[in-house]
Amino acid sequence: MTTVNTHAELFAFYGSEVKLPEDNRKEMKERRKTNRKRLNNGLIKNKMPTPTHHLIQGSYAMYTMVQRPNDDYDIDDGACFSRDELKGAQGADKTALAARQMVRDAIDDDSYRFKKKPECLPKCVRVHYATGYHVDIPVYREWTDDDGTEHHELAAADWIESDPQIITNWFKKVVPEKSPEDNQPYQMRRLVCLLKAWASSRESWNLPSGLIFSVLVDELYVPQRDRDDIAFHALLKTIKARLDRGDKTAQHPDPETDENFASGREAKMDSLQAKLDEWLPKLEILDDPDCTKKQALDAWNKFFNTHYFDQYIEDEDNPENRNCFVAMGGIPKKAVDKGGDTTFG
């Protein structure tokens, strides 16, 4: 294994080019508020029940949303209703499809020109906005049975038991537990984001979802204190080895839930295996004891399909420019965190 250390450069790449800047997070929050207001107003107009509360979900809630070209972001924002209020004209429970249709009809405001008409998908209502992003609205009903047990059910093909917070709570728990307590906390989360950034680095690729990546990282990640470069490279090799063994599952983190997130998405798992077969060899130089810093940085350039690391390659050619590194931790000053979060966590 090479003795070359590219943690500082990879960490700076994450902070500058991968992590969603704080300004964008604030914009996502405003978009979410606008969508909720449109939904509530539409439901009131249609004389339908309004949500008891909303639940932000997905990569925004898990802080794994990564930068996307053209602001092509997706926001998951669940709408939770009381079962007692979700009734049809004859007083019976609304079907799962009817509940999704109710939300779709409420959000389909003729006063706004959508990029595409809001649509009912199998497990949510999708709202396409003209500015490029879309909001997915999973529809839930909540009720308490005679034994006092609370139920949360998702409107899918039918109403299915589904805790809308279980994934978010799981991820927020395991990240600090598994990440080393180094100068930059939450290494596990950074590696999920780096994996997602690589997966979206070529427009034609169609790889698994961020949720599947999060589950794989949870299962296979081995922490490396102050060495994101070693941890990420090892993670990639471990994922490839697992896929090569024929294990293409991504099991739900709740041991009581027998759900494989990769089920029905075998083609995407096959594609992930193929892309790792093609691109992981670009990082083989990192295992060469004679690898130079320039070679290592160039390998990251190729792997992520970027020229970001060129600035550090130039510094290797011009040692007098290396004062871009601060004394503590070797974090390049020139890498700007666009959101002002100095931890890049």
Coordinates of C-alpha atoms in Angstrom, one line a residue:
M1 CA 0.0 0.0 0.0
T2 CA 1.2 3.5 -0.8
T3 CA 2.2 5.9 1.9
V4 CA 0.7 8.8 0.0
N5 CA -2.0 10.6 2.0
T6 CA -4.7 12.3 0.0
H7 CA -7.2 12.6 2.8
A8 CA -7.0 16.4 2.9
E9 CA -7.6 16.8 -0.8
L10 CA -10.5 14.3 -0.8
F11 CA -12.0 16.0 2.2
A12 CA -11.8 19.3 0.5
F13 CA -13.4 17.9 -2.7
Y14 CA -16.3 16.7 -0.5
G15 CA -16.7 20.1 1.1
S16 CA -16.5 22.1 -2.1
E17 CA -17.9 19.8 -4.9
V18 CA -20.0 17.1 -3.2
K19 CA -21.8 18.3 0.0
L20 CA -24.9 20.4 -0.6
P21 CA -24.1 24.0 0.4
E22 CA -26.0 25.5 3.2
D23 CA -27.6 28.1 0.9
N24 CA -29.0 25.3 -1.2
R25 CA -30.3 23.5 1.9
K26 CA -32.2 26.7 2.9
E27 CA -33.6 26.9 -0.6
M28 CA -34.8 23.3 -0.3
K29 CA -36.5 24.2 2.9
E30 CA -38.3 27.1 1.3
R31 CA -39.4 24.9 -1.6
R32 CA -40.7 22.4 0.9
K33 CA -42.7 25.0 2.7
T34 CA -44.1 26.3 -0.6
N35 CA -45.2 22.8 -1.6
R36 CA -46.8 22.2 1.8
K37 CA -48.8 25.4 1.5
R38 CA -49.9 24.6 -2.0
L39 CA -51.1 21.1 -0.8
N40 CA -52.9 22.4 2.3
N41 CA -54.6 25.2 0.3
G42 CA -55.7 22.7 -2.4
L43 CA -57.1 20.3 0.2
I44 CA -59.1 23.0 1.8
K45 CA -60.4 24.2 -1.5
N46 CA -61.5 20.7 -2.4
K47 CA -63.1 20.3 1.1
M48 CA -60.7 17.4 2.0
P49 CA -58.9 16.8 5.3
T50 CA -55.5 18.4 5.7
P51 CA -52.4 16.7 7.1
T52 CA -51.9 16.5 10.8
H53 CA -48.2 17.0 10.2
H54 CA -45.5 16.6 7.6
L55 CA -42.3 14.5 7.7
I56 CA -39.2 15.5 5.8
Q57 CA -37.5 12.3 4.7
G58 CA -34.7 11.0 2.4
S59 CA -31.3 12.4 1.7
Y60 CA -32.3 15.9 2.9
A61 CA -33.2 14.6 6.4
M62 CA -30.1 12.3 6.4
Y63 CA -27.7 15.1 5.3
T64 CA -26.6 13.0 2.3
M65 CA -28.0 15.2 -0.5
V66 CA -25.2 16.0 -2.9
Q67 CA -24.7 18.7 -5.5
R68 CA -26.6 18.2 -8.8
P69 CA -26.3 20.0 -12.1
N70 CA -29.1 22.4 -13.0
D71 CA -30.6 22.2 -9.5
D72 CA -32.0 18.7 -10.3
Y73 CA -32.9 17.8 -6.8
D74 CA -35.6 15.6 -5.3
I75 CA -37.2 16.3 -1.9
D76 CA -39.1 13.6 0.0
D77 CA -41.8 15.2 2.2
G78 CA -44.4 12.9 3.7
A79 CA -47.9 14.0 4.4
C80 CA -49.5 12.3 7.4
F81 CA -53.3 12.2 7.9
S82 CA -55.6 10.9 10.6
R83 CA -57.3 7.7 9.6
D84 CA -60.5 9.0 11.1
E85 CA -60.6 11.8 8.6
L86 CA -59.6 9.8 5.5
K87 CA -63.1 8.6 4.7
G88 CA -65.0 8.2 1.5
A89 CA -68.4 9.6 0.7
Q90 CA -70.1 6.6 2.4
G91 CA -68.0 6.8 5.5
A92 CA -65.6 3.9 4.7
D93 CA -61.8 4.3 4.8
K94 CA -60.3 5.8 1.7
T95 CA -58.3 3.3 -0.3
A96 CA -54.6 3.9 -0.6
L97 CA -55.0 4.9 -4.3
A98 CA -57.9 7.3 -3.4
A99 CA -55.7 9.0 -0.8
R100 CA -52.8 9.5 -3.3
Q101 CA -55.3 10.8 -5.8
M102 CA -56.7 13.2 -3.2
V103 CA -53.2 14.6 -2.7
R104 CA -52.4 14.8 -6.4
D105 CA -55.7 16.7 -7.2
A106 CA -55.0 19.1 -4.3
I107 CA -51.5 19.9 -5.4
D108 CA -52.5 20.2 -9.1
D109 CA -53.1 24.0 -8.9
D110 CA -53.9 25.5 -12.3
S111 CA -52.4 28.8 -11.1
Y112 CA -48.9 27.2 -11.3
R113 CA -47.3 26.0 -14.5
F114 CA -45.7 22.7 -13.5
K115 CA -42.9 21.2 -15.6
K116 CA -45.1 18.1 -15.8
K117 CA -48.5 17.4 -14.2
P118 CA -48.4 16.0 -10.7
E119 CA -48.7 12.2 -10.9
C120 CA -49.6 9.3 -8.6
L121 CA -46.7 6.8 -8.4
P122 CA -46.9 3.5 -6.6
K123 CA -45.8 4.9 -3.2
C124 CA -46.0 8.6 -3.5
V125 CA -47.3 11.6 -5.4
R126 CA -44.6 13.3 -7.5
V127 CA -44.7 17.0 -8.2
H128 CA -42.4 18.3 -11.0
Y129 CA -41.5 22.0 -10.7
A130 CA -40.4 24.0 -13.7
T131 CA -37.1 25.0 -12.0
G132 CA -35.9 21.5 -12.3
Y133 CA -36.5 19.9 -8.9
H134 CA -39.3 17.6 -7.9
V135 CA -41.1 16.8 -4.6
D136 CA -42.1 13.3 -3.7
I137 CA -45.0 13.2 -1.2
P138 CA -45.6 9.8 0.4
V139 CA -49.1 9.7 1.9
Y140 CA -49.5 8.2 5.4
R141 CA -52.4 7.6 7.7
E142 CA -52.0 7.2 11.4
W143 CA -54.3 5.6 14.0
T144 CA -54.3 3.9 17.4
D145 CA -55.9 0.6 18.0
D146 CA -57.9 -0.6 21.0
D147 CA -54.7 -1.8 22.7
G148 CA -53.1 1.6 22.4
T149 CA -50.7 0.6 19.7
E150 CA -49.9 3.4 17.2
H151 CA -50.0 2.5 13.5
H152 CA -48.4 4.3 10.6
E153 CA -49.5 3.1 7.2
L154 CA -48.2 4.1 3.8
A155 CA -50.5 4.5 0.8
A156 CA -49.0 2.0 -1.7
A157 CA -50.8 -0.7 -3.6
D158 CA -52.8 -1.0 -0.4
W159 CA -52.3 0.5 3.1
I160 CA -49.0 -1.0 4.4
E161 CA -47.5 -0.7 7.8
S162 CA -44.5 1.7 7.5
D163 CA -42.8 3.8 10.0
P164 CA -41.9 7.0 8.1
Q165 CA -39.0 7.9 10.5
I166 CA -37.3 4.6 10.9
I167 CA -34.7 5.1 8.1
T168 CA -33.9 8.6 9.1
N169 CA -33.6 7.7 12.8
W170 CA -31.5 4.7 12.0
F171 CA -29.0 6.6 9.9
K172 CA -28.7 9.5 12.4
K173 CA -27.9 6.9 15.1
V174 CA -25.3 4.8 13.2
V175 CA -23.3 7.6 11.7
P176 CA -21.9 9.0 15.0
E177 CA -21.6 5.5 16.4
K178 CA -19.5 4.1 13.5
S179 CA -17.5 7.1 12.5
P180 CA -14.2 7.7 14.2
E181 CA -13.9 10.7 16.5
D182 CA -11.3 12.5 14.4
N183 CA -10.8 16.1 13.4
Q184 CA -13.7 15.9 10.9
P185 CA -16.5 13.9 12.4
Y186 CA -19.1 11.8 10.6
Q187 CA -16.8 10.0 8.2
M188 CA -19.5 7.4 7.4
R189 CA -21.8 10.1 6.1
R190 CA -19.1 11.6 3.9
L191 CA -18.4 8.3 2.3
V192 CA -22.1 7.8 1.5
C193 CA -22.0 11.3 -0.2
L194 CA -18.8 10.5 -2.1
L195 CA -20.3 7.2 -3.3
K196 CA -23.4 9.1 -4.5
A197 CA -21.3 11.8 -6.2
W198 CA -19.4 9.1 -8.1
A199 CA -22.7 7.4 -9.1
S200 CA -23.9 10.7 -10.6
S201 CA -20.6 11.7 -12.2
R202 CA -21.7 10.3 -15.6
E203 CA -25.0 11.5 -16.9
S204 CA -25.8 8.2 -18.7
W205 CA -25.3 6.0 -15.6
N206 CA -28.3 4.5 -13.9
L207 CA -27.1 3.2 -10.5
P208 CA -28.9 2.3 -7.2
S209 CA -30.6 4.9 -5.0
G210 CA -29.0 6.8 -2.2
L211 CA -30.9 4.7 0.3
I212 CA -29.3 1.5 -1.1
F213 CA -25.9 3.1 -1.0
S214 CA -26.5 4.1 2.7
V215 CA -27.5 0.6 3.6
L216 CA -24.4 -0.9 1.8
V217 CA -22.1 1.6 3.5
D218 CA -23.6 0.8 6.9
E219 CA -22.9 -2.9 6.4
L220 CA -19.5 -2.7 4.8
Y221 CA -17.8 0.5 6.0
V222 CA -14.6 0.2 8.2
P223 CA -13.6 3.5 9.8
Q224 CA -10.2 5.0 9.3
R225 CA -9.3 7.9 11.6
D226 CA -8.4 11.0 9.6
R227 CA -8.1 9.0 6.4
D228 CA -11.1 9.3 4.1
D229 CA -9.0 8.2 1.2
I230 CA -8.2 4.8 2.7
A231 CA -11.7 4.3 4.0
F232 CA -13.4 5.2 0.7
H233 CA -11.1 3.1 -1.4
A234 CA -11.5 0.1 0.9
L235 CA -15.3 0.5 0.9
L236 CA -15.4 0.5 -2.9
K237 CA -13.3 -2.7 -3.0
T238 CA -15.5 -4.4 -0.4
I239 CA -18.7 -3.5 -2.3
K240 CA -17.3 -4.9 -5.5
A241 CA -16.2 -8.1 -3.7
R242 CA -19.7 -8.5 -2.3
L243 CA -21.3 -8.0 -5.7
D244 CA -18.8 -10.4 -7.3
R245 CA -19.9 -13.1 -4.8
G246 CA -23.5 -12.7 -6.1
D247 CA -24.8 -10.9 -3.0
K248 CA -26.8 -8.0 -4.5
T249 CA -29.1 -7.4 -1.5
A250 CA -29.6 -4.2 0.5
Q251 CA -31.4 -5.3 3.6
H252 CA -33.7 -3.0 5.7
P253 CA -31.8 -2.0 8.8
D254 CA -34.7 -2.9 11.1
P255 CA -34.1 -6.6 12.0
E256 CA -37.8 -7.1 12.3
T257 CA -38.5 -5.9 8.8
D258 CA -37.7 -8.5 6.1
E259 CA -37.3 -6.0 3.3
N260 CA -34.6 -6.0 0.6
F261 CA -34.4 -2.5 -0.9
A262 CA -32.6 -3.9 -3.9
S263 CA -35.5 -6.3 -4.8
G264 CA -36.8 -5.4 -8.2
R265 CA -33.7 -3.3 -8.8
E266 CA -31.4 -6.0 -9.9
A267 CA -30.5 -4.3 -13.1
K268 CA -29.2 -1.3 -11.2
M269 CA -27.2 -3.5 -8.9
D270 CA -25.8 -5.2 -12.0
S271 CA -24.9 -1.8 -13.4
L272 CA -23.1 -0.9 -10.2
Q273 CA -21.1 -4.1 -10.4
A274 CA -20.2 -3.3 -14.0
K275 CA -19.2 0.3 -13.3
L276 CA -17.0 -0.8 -10.4
D277 CA -15.4 -3.4 -12.7
E278 CA -14.6 -0.6 -15.1
W279 CA -13.6 2.3 -12.9
L280 CA -12.2 0.8 -9.7
P281 CA -9.0 -0.3 -11.5
K282 CA -8.3 3.5 -12.0
L283 CA -7.5 3.5 -8.2
E284 CA -5.2 0.5 -8.2
I285 CA -2.2 2.9 -8.2
L286 CA -3.2 3.8 -4.7
D287 CA -2.1 0.3 -3.6
D288 CA 1.3 0.7 -5.3
P289 CA 4.1 1.4 -2.7
D290 CA 5.8 3.6 -5.3
C291 CA 2.7 5.7 -6.0
T292 CA 3.4 9.4 -6.0
K293 CA 1.1 12.2 -4.8
K294 CA 0.5 13.4 -8.3
Q295 CA -0.5 9.9 -9.4
A296 CA -2.9 9.5 -6.6
L297 CA -4.5 12.8 -7.2
D298 CA -4.8 12.0 -10.9
A299 CA -6.5 8.7 -10.1
W300 CA -9.1 10.6 -8.1
N301 CA -9.7 12.9 -11.0
K302 CA -10.3 10.0 -13.3
F303 CA -12.5 8.1 -10.9
F304 CA -14.8 11.1 -10.1
N305 CA -14.7 12.4 -13.7
T306 CA -13.5 15.8 -12.5
H307 CA -10.6 18.2 -12.8
Y308 CA -10.9 19.4 -9.2
F309 CA -7.7 17.7 -8.1
D310 CA -5.6 19.5 -10.8
Q311 CA -5.0 22.4 -8.5
Y312 CA -3.2 20.1 -6.0
I313 CA -1.3 18.4 -8.8
E314 CA 0.0 21.9 -9.8
D315 CA 1.0 22.4 -6.2
E316 CA 3.1 19.3 -6.4
D317 CA 4.9 20.8 -9.4
N318 CA 5.3 24.1 -7.5
P319 CA 6.2 23.4 -3.9
E320 CA 6.2 27.1 -3.0
N321 CA 2.4 27.0 -3.5
R322 CA 1.9 24.4 -0.8
N323 CA 1.1 27.1 1.7
C324 CA -2.5 26.5 0.8
F325 CA -2.4 23.8 3.5
V326 CA -3.0 25.0 7.1
A327 CA -0.7 23.8 9.8
M328 CA -3.5 21.9 11.7
G329 CA -4.8 18.9 9.9
G330 CA -3.5 19.8 6.4
I331 CA -6.9 21.0 5.1
P332 CA -6.4 23.1 2.0
K333 CA -7.5 26.7 2.4
K334 CA -8.4 27.0 -1.2
A335 CA -11.2 24.5 -0.8
V336 CA -14.2 26.6 -0.1
D337 CA -17.2 25.2 1.8
K338 CA -19.9 27.0 0.0
G339 CA -22.3 26.7 2.9
G340 CA -20.0 28.0 5.6
D341 CA -20.0 24.6 7.5
T342 CA -16.4 24.3 8.7
T343 CA -16.8 20.6 9.7
F344 CA -18.1 19.5 6.3
G345 CA -20.0 16.9 8.3

